[in-house]
CSV table of C-alpha atoms in Angstrom, one decimal:
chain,number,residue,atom,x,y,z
A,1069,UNK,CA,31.9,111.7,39.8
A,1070,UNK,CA,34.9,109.2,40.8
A,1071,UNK,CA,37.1,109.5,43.6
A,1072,UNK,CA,39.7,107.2,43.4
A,1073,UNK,CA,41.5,107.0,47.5
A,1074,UNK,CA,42.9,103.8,47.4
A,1075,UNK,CA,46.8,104.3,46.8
A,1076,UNK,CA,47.4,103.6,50.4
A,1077,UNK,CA,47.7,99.8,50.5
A,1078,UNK,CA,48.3,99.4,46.7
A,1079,UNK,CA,51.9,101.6,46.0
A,1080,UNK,CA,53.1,101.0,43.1
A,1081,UNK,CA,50.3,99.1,41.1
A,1082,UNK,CA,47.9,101.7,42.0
A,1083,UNK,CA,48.8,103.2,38.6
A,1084,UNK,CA,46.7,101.0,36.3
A,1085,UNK,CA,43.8,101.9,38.0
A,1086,UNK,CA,44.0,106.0,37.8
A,1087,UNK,CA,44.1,105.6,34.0
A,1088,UNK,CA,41.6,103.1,33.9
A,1089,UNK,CA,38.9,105.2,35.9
A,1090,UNK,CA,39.9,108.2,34.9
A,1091,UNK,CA,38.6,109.9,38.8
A,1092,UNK,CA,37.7,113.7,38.9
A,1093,UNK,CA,39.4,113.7,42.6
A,1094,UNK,CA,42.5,111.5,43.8
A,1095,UNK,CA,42.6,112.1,47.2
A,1096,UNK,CA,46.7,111.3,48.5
A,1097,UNK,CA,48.7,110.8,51.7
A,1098,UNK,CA,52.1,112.5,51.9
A,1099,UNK,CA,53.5,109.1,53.8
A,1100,UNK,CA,53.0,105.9,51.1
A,1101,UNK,CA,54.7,103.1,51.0
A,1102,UNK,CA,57.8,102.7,48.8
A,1103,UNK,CA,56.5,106.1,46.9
A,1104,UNK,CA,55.9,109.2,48.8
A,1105,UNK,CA,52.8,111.1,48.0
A,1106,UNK,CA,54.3,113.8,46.3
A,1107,UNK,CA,56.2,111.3,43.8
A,1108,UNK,CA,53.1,109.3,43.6
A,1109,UNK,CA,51.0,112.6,42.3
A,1110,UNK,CA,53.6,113.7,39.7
A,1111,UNK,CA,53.4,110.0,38.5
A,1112,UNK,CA,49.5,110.2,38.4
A,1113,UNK,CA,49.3,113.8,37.2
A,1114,UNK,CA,51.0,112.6,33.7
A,1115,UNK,CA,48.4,109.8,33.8
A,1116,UNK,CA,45.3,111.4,34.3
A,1117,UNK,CA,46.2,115.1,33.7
A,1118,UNK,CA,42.1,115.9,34.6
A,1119,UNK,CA,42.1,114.8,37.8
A,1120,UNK,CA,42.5,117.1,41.2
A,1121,UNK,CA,44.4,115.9,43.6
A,1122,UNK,CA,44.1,116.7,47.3
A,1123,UNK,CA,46.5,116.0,49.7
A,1124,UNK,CA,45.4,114.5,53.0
A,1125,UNK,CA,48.3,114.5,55.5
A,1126,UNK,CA,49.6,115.4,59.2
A,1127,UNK,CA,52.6,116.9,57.6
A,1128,UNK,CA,53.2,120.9,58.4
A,1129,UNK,CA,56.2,121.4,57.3
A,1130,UNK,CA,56.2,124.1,54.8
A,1131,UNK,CA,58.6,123.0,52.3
A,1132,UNK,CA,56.9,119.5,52.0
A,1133,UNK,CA,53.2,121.4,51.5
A,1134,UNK,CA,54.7,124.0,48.3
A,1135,UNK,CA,56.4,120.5,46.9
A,1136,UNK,CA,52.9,119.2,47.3
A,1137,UNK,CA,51.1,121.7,45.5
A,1138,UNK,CA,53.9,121.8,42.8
A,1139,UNK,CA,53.5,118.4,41.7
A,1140,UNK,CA,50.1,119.1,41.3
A,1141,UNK,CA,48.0,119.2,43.9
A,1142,UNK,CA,45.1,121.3,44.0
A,1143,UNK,CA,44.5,121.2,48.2
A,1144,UNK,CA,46.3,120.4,51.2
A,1145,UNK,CA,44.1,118.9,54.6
A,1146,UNK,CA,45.8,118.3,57.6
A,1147,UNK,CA,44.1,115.0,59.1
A,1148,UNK,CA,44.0,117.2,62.3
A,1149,UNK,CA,41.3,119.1,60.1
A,1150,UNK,CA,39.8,116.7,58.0
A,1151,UNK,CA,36.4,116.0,60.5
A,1152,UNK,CA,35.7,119.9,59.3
A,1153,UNK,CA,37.8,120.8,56.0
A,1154,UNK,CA,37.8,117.3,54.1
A,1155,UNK,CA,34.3,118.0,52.7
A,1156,UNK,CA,35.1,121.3,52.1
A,1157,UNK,CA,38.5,120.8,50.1
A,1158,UNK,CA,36.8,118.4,48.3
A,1159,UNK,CA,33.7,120.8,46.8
A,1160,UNK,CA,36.8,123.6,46.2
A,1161,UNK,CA,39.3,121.3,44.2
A,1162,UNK,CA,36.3,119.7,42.3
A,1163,UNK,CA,35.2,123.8,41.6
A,1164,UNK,CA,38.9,124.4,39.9
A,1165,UNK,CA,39.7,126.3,43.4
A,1166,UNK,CA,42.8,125.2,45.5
A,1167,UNK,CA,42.4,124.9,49.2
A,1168,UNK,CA,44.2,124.4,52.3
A,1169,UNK,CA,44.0,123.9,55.7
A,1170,UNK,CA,42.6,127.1,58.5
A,1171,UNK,CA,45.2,125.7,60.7
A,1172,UNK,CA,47.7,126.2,57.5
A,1173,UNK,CA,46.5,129.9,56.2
A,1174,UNK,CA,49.4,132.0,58.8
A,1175,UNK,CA,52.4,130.3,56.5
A,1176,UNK,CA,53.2,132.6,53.5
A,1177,UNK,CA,53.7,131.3,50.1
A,1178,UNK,CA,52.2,127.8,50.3
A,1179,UNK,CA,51.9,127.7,46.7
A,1180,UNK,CA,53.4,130.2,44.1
A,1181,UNK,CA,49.9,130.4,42.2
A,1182,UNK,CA,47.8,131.4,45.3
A,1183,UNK,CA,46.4,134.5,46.3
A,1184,UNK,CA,45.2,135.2,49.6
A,1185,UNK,CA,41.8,134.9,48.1
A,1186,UNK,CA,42.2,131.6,47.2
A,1187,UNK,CA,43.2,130.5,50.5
A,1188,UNK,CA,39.5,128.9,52.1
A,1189,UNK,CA,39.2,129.2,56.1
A,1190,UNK,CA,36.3,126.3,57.3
């Protein structure tokens, strides 16, 4: 398995690697430098179509988690979370399930795919 995590620093030239490794989990941060982490996973999501992407962020707004999961990512963990529900949303995105936050679950309509079954509470 490859997890490929380190689009923080890198920006823009992250892109070679992606393609190169070809990671089963690309673990993103809404807040990147010069390319937002929504931008950044439509980018990678034409490069390495195979690869789950989880979000990792301390945004809650609403709007910014459904763009999230609509340009292709598979989970959503607020950093407030991540000591319990990292792990977790890791195993479920790498299992084809999508997966989001406990502290998340009470907003409707995160993503337009989900069912409240999907939704995973740590």
């Amino acid at each position: 398995m490859c997890v490929f995590s380190g689009m923080r620093q890198m920006g823009w030239r992250v892109f070679r690697k992606p393609k190169k490794l070809q990671p089963d989990l690309i673990l993103l941060d809404i807040s990147l430098p010069k390319l937002n982490g929504i931008e950044m996973a439509r980018k990678v999501r034409k490069l390495v179509p195979k690869a789950k992407i989880l979000f990792l962020s301390s945004n809650t707004d609403p709007d910014v988690i459904r763009a999230a999961f609509c340009a292709g990512g598979a989970g959503y963990v607020l950093k407030l979370d991540a000591g319990g529900a990292l792990l977790a949303g890791m195993e479920a995105v790498l299992l084809g399930r999508q997966f989001v936050s406990s502290s998340l679950i009470g907003i409707q309509d995160l993503a337009p795919t989900w069912e409240n079954r999907a939704l995973n509470s740590e």
